[in-house]
Short mmCIF file of C-alpha atoms in Angstrom, two decimals:
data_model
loop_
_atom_site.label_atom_id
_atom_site.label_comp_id
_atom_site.label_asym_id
_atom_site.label_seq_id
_atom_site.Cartn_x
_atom_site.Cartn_y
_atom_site.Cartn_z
CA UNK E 1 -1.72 24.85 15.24
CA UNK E 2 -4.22 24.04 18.15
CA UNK E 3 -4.39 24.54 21.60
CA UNK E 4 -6.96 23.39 24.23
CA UNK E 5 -9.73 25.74 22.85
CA UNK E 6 -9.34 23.21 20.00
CA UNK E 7 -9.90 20.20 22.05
CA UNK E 8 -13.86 20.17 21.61
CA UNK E 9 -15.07 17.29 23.66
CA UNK E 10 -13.69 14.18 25.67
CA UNK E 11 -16.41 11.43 26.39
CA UNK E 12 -16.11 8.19 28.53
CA UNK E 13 -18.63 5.82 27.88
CA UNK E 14 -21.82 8.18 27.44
CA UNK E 15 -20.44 10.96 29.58
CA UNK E 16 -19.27 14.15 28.20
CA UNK E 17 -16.58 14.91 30.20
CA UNK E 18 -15.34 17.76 28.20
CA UNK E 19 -16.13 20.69 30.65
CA UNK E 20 -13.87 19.40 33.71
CA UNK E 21 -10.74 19.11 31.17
CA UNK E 22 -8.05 21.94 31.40
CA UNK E 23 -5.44 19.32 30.46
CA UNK E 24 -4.84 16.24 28.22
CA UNK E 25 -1.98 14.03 27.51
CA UNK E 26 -1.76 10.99 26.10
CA UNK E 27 1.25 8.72 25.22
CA UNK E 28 1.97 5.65 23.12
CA UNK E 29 4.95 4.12 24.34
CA UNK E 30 6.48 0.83 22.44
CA UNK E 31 8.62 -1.69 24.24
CA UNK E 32 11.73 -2.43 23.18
CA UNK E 33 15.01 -4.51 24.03
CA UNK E 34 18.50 -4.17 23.25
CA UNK E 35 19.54 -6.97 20.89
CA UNK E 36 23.24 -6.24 20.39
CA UNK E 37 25.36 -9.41 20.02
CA UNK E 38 28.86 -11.00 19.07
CA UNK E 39 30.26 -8.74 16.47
CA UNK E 40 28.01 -5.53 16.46
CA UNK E 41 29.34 -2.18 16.81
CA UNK E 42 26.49 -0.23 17.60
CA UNK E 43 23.98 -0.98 20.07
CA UNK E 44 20.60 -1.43 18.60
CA UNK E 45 16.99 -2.72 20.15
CA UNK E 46 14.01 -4.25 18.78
CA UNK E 47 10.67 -3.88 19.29
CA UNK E 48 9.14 -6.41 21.65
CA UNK E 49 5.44 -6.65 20.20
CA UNK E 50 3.93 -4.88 23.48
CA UNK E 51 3.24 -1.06 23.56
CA UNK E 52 1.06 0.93 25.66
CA UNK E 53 -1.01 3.76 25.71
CA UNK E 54 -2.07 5.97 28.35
CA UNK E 55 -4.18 9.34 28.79
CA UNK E 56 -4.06 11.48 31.58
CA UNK E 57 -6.37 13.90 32.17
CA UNK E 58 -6.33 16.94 34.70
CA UNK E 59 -9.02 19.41 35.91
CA UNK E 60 -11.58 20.33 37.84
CA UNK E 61 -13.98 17.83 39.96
CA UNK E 62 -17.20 17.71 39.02
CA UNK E 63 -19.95 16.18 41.61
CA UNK E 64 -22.26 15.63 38.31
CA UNK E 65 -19.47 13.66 36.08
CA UNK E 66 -17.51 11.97 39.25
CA UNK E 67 -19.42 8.71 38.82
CA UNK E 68 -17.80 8.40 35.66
CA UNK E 69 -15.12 7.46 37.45
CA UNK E 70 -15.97 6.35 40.33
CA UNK E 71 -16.41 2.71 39.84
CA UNK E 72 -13.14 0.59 40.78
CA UNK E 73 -11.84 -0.60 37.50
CA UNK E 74 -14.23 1.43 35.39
CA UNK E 75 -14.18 0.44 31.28
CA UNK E 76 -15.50 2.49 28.13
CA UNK E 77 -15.05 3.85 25.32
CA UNK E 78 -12.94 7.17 25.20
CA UNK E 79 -12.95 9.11 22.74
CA UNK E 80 -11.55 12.76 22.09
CA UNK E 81 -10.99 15.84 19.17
CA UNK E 82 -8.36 17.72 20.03
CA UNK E 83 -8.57 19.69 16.71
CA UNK E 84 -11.69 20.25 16.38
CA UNK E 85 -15.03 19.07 16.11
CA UNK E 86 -15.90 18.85 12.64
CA UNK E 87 -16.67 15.98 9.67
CA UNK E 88 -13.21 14.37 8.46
CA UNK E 89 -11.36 15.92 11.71
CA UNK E 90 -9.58 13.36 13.27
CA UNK E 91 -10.40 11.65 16.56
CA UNK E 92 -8.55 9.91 18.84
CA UNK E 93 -10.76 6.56 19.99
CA UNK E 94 -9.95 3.87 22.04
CA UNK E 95 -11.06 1.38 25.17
CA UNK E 96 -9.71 2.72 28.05
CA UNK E 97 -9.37 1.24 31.42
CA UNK E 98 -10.21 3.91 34.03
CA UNK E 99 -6.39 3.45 36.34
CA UNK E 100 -6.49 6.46 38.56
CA UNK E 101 -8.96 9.30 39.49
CA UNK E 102 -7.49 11.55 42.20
CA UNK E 103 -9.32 13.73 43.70
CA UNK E 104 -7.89 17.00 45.35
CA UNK E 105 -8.87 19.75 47.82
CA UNK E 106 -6.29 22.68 48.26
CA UNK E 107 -6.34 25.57 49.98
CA UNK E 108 -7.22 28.87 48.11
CA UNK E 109 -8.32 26.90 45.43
CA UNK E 110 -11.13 25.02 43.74
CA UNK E 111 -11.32 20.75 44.07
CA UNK E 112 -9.24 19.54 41.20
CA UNK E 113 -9.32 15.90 39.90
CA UNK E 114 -6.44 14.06 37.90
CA UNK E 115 -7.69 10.70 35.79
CA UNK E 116 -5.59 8.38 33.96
CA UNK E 117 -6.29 5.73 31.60
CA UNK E 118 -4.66 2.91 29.86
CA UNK E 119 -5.84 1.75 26.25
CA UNK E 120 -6.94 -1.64 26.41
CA UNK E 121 -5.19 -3.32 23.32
CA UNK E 122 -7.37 -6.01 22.02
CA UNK E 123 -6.61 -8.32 19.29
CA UNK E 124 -10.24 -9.96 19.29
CA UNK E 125 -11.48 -8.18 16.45
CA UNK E 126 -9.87 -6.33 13.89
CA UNK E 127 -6.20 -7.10 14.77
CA UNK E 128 -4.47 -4.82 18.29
CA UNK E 129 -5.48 -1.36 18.61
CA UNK E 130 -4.43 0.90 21.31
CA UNK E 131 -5.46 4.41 20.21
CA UNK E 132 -7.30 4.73 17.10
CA UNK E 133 -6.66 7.72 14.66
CA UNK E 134 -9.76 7.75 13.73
CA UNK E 135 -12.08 10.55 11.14
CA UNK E 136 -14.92 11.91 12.29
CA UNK E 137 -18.27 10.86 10.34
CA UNK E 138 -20.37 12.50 12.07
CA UNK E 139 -19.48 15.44 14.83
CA UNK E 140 -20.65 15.52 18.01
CA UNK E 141 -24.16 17.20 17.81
CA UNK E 142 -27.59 16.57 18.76
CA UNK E 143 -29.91 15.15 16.47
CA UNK E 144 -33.59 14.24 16.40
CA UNK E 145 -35.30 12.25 13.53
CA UNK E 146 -33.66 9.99 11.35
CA UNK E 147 -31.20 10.94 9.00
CA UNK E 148 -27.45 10.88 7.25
CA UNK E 149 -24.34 12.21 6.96
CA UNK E 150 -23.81 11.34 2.97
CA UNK E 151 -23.63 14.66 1.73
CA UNK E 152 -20.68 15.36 3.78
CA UNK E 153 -18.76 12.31 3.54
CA UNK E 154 -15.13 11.57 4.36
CA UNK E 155 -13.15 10.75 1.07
CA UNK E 156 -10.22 8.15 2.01
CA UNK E 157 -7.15 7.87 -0.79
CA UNK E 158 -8.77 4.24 -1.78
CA UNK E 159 -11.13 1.80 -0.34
CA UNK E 160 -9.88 -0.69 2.25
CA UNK E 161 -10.58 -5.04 1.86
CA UNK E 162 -9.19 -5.19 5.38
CA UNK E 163 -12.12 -3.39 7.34
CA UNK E 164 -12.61 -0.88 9.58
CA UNK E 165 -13.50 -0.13 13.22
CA UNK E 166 -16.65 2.46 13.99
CA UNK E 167 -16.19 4.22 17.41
CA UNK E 168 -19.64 5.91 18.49
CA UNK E 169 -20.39 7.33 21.72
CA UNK E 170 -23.59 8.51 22.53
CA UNK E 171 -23.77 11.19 25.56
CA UNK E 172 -27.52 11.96 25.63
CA UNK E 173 -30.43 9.72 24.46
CA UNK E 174 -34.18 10.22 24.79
CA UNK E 175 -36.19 7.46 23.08
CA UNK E 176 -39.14 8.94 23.51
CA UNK E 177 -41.03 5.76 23.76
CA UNK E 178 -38.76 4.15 20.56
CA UNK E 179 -37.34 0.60 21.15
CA UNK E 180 -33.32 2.12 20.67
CA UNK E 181 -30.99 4.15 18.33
CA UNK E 182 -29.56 2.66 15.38
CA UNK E 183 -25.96 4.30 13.87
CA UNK E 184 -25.09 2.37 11.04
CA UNK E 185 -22.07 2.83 8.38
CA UNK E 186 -22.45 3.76 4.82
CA UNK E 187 -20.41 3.80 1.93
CA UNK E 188 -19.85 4.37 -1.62
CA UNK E 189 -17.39 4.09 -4.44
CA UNK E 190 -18.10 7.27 -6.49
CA UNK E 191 -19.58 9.33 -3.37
CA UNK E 192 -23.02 9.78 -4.94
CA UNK E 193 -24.32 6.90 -4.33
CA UNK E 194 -24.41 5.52 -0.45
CA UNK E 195 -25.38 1.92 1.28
CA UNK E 196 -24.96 0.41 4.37
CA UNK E 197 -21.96 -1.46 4.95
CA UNK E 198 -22.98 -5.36 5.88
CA UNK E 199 -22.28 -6.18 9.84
CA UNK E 200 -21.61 -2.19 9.93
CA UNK E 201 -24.66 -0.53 12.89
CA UNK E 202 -24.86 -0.67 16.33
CA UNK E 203 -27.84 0.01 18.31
CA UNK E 204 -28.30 2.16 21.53
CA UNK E 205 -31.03 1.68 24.30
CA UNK E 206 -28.95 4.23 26.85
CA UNK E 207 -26.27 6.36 26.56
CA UNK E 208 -22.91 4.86 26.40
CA UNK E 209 -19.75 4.18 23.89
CA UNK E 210 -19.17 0.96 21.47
CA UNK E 211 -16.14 0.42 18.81
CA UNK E 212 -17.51 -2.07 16.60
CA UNK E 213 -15.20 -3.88 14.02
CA UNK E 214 -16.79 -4.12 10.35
CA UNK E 215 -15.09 -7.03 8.07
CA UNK E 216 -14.63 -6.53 4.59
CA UNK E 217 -14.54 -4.13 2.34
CA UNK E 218 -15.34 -0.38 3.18
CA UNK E 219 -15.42 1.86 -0.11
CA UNK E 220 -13.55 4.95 -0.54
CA UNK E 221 -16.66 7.34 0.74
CA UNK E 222 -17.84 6.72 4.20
CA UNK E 223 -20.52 8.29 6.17
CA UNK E 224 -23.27 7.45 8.96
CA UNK E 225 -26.61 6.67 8.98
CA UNK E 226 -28.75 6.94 12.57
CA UNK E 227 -32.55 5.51 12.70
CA UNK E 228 -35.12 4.90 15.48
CA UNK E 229 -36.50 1.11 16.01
CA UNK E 230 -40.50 1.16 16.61
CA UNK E 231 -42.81 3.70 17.35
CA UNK E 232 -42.32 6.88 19.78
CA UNK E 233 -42.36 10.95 19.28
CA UNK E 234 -39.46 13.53 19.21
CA UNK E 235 -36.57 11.42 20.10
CA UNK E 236 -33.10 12.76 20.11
CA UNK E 237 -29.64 11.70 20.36
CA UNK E 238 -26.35 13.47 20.85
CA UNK E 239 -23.90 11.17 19.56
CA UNK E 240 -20.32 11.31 17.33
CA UNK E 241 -19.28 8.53 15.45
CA UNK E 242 -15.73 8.10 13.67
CA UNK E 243 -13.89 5.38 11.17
CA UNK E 244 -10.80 4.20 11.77
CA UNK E 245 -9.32 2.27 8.48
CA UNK E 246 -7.60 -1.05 8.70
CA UNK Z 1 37.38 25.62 9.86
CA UNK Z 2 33.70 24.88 9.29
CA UNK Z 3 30.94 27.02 11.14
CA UNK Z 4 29.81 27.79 13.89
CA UNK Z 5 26.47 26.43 12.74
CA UNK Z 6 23.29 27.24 14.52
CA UNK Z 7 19.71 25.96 14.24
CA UNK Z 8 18.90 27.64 10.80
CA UNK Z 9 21.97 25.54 9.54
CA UNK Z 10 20.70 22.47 10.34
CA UNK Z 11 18.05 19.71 8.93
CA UNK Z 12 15.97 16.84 10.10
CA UNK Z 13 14.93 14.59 7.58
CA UNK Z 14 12.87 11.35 8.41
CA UNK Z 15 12.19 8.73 5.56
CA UNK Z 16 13.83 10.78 3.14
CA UNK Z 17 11.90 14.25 4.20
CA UNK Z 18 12.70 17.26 5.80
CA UNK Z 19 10.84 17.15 9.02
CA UNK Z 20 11.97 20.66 10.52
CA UNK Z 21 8.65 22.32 9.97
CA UNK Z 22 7.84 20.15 12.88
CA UNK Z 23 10.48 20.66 15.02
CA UNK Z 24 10.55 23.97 17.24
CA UNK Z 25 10.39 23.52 21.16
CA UNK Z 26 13.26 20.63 21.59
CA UNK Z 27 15.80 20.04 19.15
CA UNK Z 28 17.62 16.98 18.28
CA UNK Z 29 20.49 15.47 20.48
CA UNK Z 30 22.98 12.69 19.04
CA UNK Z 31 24.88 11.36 22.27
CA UNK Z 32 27.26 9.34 21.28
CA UNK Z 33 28.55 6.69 24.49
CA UNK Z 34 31.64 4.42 23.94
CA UNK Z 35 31.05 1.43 26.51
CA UNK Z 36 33.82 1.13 28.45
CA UNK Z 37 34.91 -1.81 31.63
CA UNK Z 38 37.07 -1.04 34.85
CA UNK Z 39 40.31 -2.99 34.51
CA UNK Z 40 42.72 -1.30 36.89
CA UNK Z 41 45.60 -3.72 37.11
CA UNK Z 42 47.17 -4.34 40.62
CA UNK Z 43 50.00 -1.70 41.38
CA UNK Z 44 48.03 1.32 39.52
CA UNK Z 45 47.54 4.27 40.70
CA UNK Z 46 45.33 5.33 38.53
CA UNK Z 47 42.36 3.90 37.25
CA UNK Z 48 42.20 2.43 33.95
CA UNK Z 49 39.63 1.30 31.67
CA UNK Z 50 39.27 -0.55 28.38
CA UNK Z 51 36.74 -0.30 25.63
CA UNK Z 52 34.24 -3.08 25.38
CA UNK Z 53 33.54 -2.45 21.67
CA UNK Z 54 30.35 -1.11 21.95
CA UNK Z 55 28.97 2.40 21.22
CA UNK Z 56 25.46 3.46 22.32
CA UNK Z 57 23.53 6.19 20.57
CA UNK Z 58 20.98 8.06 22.84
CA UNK Z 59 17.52 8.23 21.77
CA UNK Z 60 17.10 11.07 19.87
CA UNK Z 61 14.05 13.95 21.24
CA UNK Z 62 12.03 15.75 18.94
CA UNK Z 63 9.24 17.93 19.64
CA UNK Z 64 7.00 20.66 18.48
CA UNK Z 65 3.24 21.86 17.39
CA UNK Z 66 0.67 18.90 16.99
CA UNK Z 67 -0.89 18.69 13.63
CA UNK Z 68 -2.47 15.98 11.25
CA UNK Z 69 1.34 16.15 9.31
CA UNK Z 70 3.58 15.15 12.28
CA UNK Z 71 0.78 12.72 13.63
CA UNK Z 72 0.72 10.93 9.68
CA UNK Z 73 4.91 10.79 10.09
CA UNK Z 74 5.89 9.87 13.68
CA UNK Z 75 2.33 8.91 15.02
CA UNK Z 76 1.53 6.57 12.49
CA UNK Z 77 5.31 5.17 12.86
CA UNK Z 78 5.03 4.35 16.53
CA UNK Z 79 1.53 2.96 16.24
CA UNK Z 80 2.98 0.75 13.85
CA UNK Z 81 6.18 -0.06 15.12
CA UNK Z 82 7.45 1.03 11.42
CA UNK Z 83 11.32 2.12 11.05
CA UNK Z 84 12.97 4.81 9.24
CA UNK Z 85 16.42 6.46 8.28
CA UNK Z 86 17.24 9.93 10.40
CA UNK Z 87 19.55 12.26 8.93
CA UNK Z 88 20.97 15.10 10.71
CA UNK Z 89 22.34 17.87 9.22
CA UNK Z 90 24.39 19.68 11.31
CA UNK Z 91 25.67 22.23 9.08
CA UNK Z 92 27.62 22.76 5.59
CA UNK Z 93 27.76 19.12 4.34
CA UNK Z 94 28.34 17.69 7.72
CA UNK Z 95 25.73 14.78 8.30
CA UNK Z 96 24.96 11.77 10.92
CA UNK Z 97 22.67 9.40 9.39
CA UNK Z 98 21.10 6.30 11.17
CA UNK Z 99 19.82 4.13 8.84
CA UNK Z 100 17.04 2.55 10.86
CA UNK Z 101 15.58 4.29 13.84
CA UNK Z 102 12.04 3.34 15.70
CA UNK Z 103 9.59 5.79 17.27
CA UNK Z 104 9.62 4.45 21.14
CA UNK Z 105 7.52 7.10 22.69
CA UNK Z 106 5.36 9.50 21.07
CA UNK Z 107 3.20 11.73 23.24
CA UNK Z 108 0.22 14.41 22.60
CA UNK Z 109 -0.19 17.19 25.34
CA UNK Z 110 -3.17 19.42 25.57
CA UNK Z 111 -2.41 22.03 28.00
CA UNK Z 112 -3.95 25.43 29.09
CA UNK Z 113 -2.25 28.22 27.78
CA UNK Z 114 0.05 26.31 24.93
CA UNK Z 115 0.15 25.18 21.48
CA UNK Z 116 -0.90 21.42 21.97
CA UNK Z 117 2.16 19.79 21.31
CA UNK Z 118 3.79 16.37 19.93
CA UNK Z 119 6.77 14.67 21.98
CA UNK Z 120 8.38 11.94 19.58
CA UNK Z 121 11.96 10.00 20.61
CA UNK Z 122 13.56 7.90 18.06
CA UNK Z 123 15.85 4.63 18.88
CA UNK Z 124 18.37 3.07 16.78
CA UNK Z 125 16.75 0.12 15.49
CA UNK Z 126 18.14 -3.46 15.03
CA UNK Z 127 20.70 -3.67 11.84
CA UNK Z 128 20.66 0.04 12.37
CA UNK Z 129 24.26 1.63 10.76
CA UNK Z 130 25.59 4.87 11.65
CA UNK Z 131 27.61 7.20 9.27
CA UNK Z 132 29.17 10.29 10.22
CA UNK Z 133 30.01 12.15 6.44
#
C-alpha cells in the first residue's frame, strides 16, 4: 500500500515539481458508444478508438516553480513515481499538455495552486500512448562522471521485437564546460553482458524531458548508460530515466 | 430462504480471478434498468407504459488500494481497451456473470492523509451476455 509519502517526485519538463504536490490524480478515461440494435436484449457499447488522460495536480504555489506553468499552452514531458523511487519501480510517463494552472489566495491560509494536464496521445512513433507504465532504469538521483546502471538492471518476462519508448527527464544539469549529456539504453539477453541498443540515447544541452521511441528489438535486461560529449570538469546531472515496453 | 449475505459472502472475479483483494473502499453495484416508453392511451387515468425490450446494466464501480497488481489487471485493461468476463458472487451459489465488460474509466488518486487509491468502472461490452444462475 502507498500513500503520498510514496509519491517521490513529479517533474515537468526539467522542473522538479515534487515539493508543491500535496495531491495527485490522474485518470484514463476511454470513449465509448452504445451500439445496441434490432434484436439485442441487453444494451452494450463499444469502444470508439479515442481515450483520454488527464492529471490534476493540487498544492501549494511556488514563486520558484510557477514558470513551469506559466506559459499559455505549456508542453513537456511529465513524469511521476507514486510508489517509490527506486530501479524497476514503476513510473507513470507521458506528454502532457499544461490545460489549467489556478492560482489561489485565501484567507487564513497559504497561496495554493491547482494544475491540470491532458496526455497528448501521439501515434507518430511507436503506435498511441497516453500514459506510459513505464520501469524505472535509473532513479532519480544526481550523478557526476560517466557511468551505468547494468548491475541493477530491470529483468522483463521476455525480450520485446516491437520496441520500446525511453522517458528521461533531466531536472538539474551542469556541463561544466562539456558539449551535452548523453543517456543511452542498454541491453542484454543473459544480464551479464550489456550494449547499447541501436537508435536508443538522447542527448541533453539543458535541463528538460524527452520520450524517445527505440525500434526493434530490446532484450530481456535493460538498463542506462549516461556519458559527457567533449572536454569539461566535474559535471553533474540529476536525471531519471524509465522503459516502457511495446 | 438463502442468506442474508454480506460482503465476506461475496466474490469479484475478473478474467477468471478473484479480484477482492483489491476491492475495499466501494463495492460493486449491478443496476439492472428495463427501458420502458409512455403510452397512456386516451381515456386513462392512469399512466401506462410499455417495455421497449431493452435492459441496461449500470456500469459497475470498483475501488480500493493502488498497487502494481490492480494496475497489471484493470490499468493495463483500460489502456488497452481489452475486455473481460465479471462474475459476481453474491452469496451461496448465487452469481451474475457478464461475459464481456470494458474498463471505461480508471483513475489513480494521491491524496494527503490516504492510501493512494485506484477507481476502476466496468461497462458491458458489445456481444456482452448476462446470466443470472
Amino acid at each position: 500500500m502507498a500513500g503520498l509519502p510514496d509519491l517521490k517526485f513529479i517533474t515537468f519538463g526539467g522542473y522538479d515539481i515534487t515539493g508543491l504536490v500535496q495531491g495527485l490524480n490522474d485518470a484514463v478515461t476511454n470513449e465509448t458508444e452504445e451500439v445496441d440494435v434490432a434484436g439485442d436484449t441487453i444494451l452494450t457499447s463499444r469502444y470508439v478508438g479515442s481515450a483520454a488522460a488527464e492529471v490534476k495536480i493540487t498544492g501549494f504555489y511556488d514563486e520558484d516553480l510557477s514558470p513551469a506553468f506559466e506559459a499559455a499552452g505549456a508542453e513537456a514531458v511529465l513524469m511521476y513515481a507514486p510508489l517509490g523511487n527506486g530501479t524497476g519501480l514503476s513510473c507513470e510517463c507521458c506528454s502532457a499538455k499544461l490545460l489549467r494552472y489556478e492560482r489561489l489566495i485565501e484567507g487564513k491560509a497559504l497561496h495554493k495552486a491547482e494544475i491540470d494536464f491532458l496526455g497528448k496521445s501521439s501515434t507518430a512513433t511507436g503506435g498511441a500512448v497516453i500514459i506510459d507504465h513505464a520501469l524505472m532504469l535509473a532513479p532519480l538521483a544526481a550523478r557526476g562522471a560517466a557511468g551505468n546502471t547494468d548491475a541493477t538492471d530491470v529483468e522483463a518476462p521476455a525480450q520485446t521485437t516491437d520496441g520500446a519508448r525511453l522517458w528521461v527527464a533531466v531536472t538539474a544539469l551542469t556541463l561544466g564546460g562539456y558539449t551535452n549529456l548523453t543517456v543511452a539504453l542498454r541491453d542484454s539477453a543473459d544480464g551479464l553482458s550489456f550494449a547499447a541498443v541501436a537508435g536508443g540515447s538522447t542527448t541533453f544541452t539543458t535541463a528538460g524531458g524527452k520520450m524517445l521511441y527505440v525500434p526493434g528489438t530490446v532484450r530481456k535486461y535493460t538498463s542506462v548508460s549516461w556519458a559527457w560529449t567533449g572536454t569539461g570538469t566535474n559535471p553533474s546531472a540529476t536525471f531519471v530515466a524509465a522503459l516502457k515496453r511495446l | 430462504m438463502a442468506g442474508p449475505y454480506g460482503i465476506d459472502d461475496a466474490i469479484v472475479s475478473y478474467a477468471g480471478s478473484s479480484i477482492n483483494a483489491h476491492i475495499t473502499k466501494t463495492y460493486p453495484t449491478v443496476s439492472q434498468e428495463v427501458e420502458i416508453e409512455e403510452h397512456t392511451p386516451l381515456g386513462a387515468t392512469v399512466a401506462q407504459s410499455l417495455f421497449t425490450g431493452l435492459t441496461t446494466y449500470g456500469e459497475v464501480p470498483i475501488s480500493g488500494p493502488y498497487t502494481e497488481t490492480v494496475d497489471g489487471i484493470l490499468g493495463a485493461a483500460a489502456r488497452n481497451k481489452t475486455t473481460a468476463a465479471l462474475v459476481i458472487t453474491w452469496g451461496g451459489t448465487k452469481t451474475t456473470t457478464f461475459s464481456a465488460v470494458g474498463v471505461k474509466n480508471y483513475n489513480r488518486i494521491v491524496a494527503k492523509g490516504a492510501v493512494t487509491a485506484y477507481e476502476a468502472t466496468f461497462f458491458t461490452y458489445f456481444g456482452c451476455t448476462v446470466t443470472e444462475a
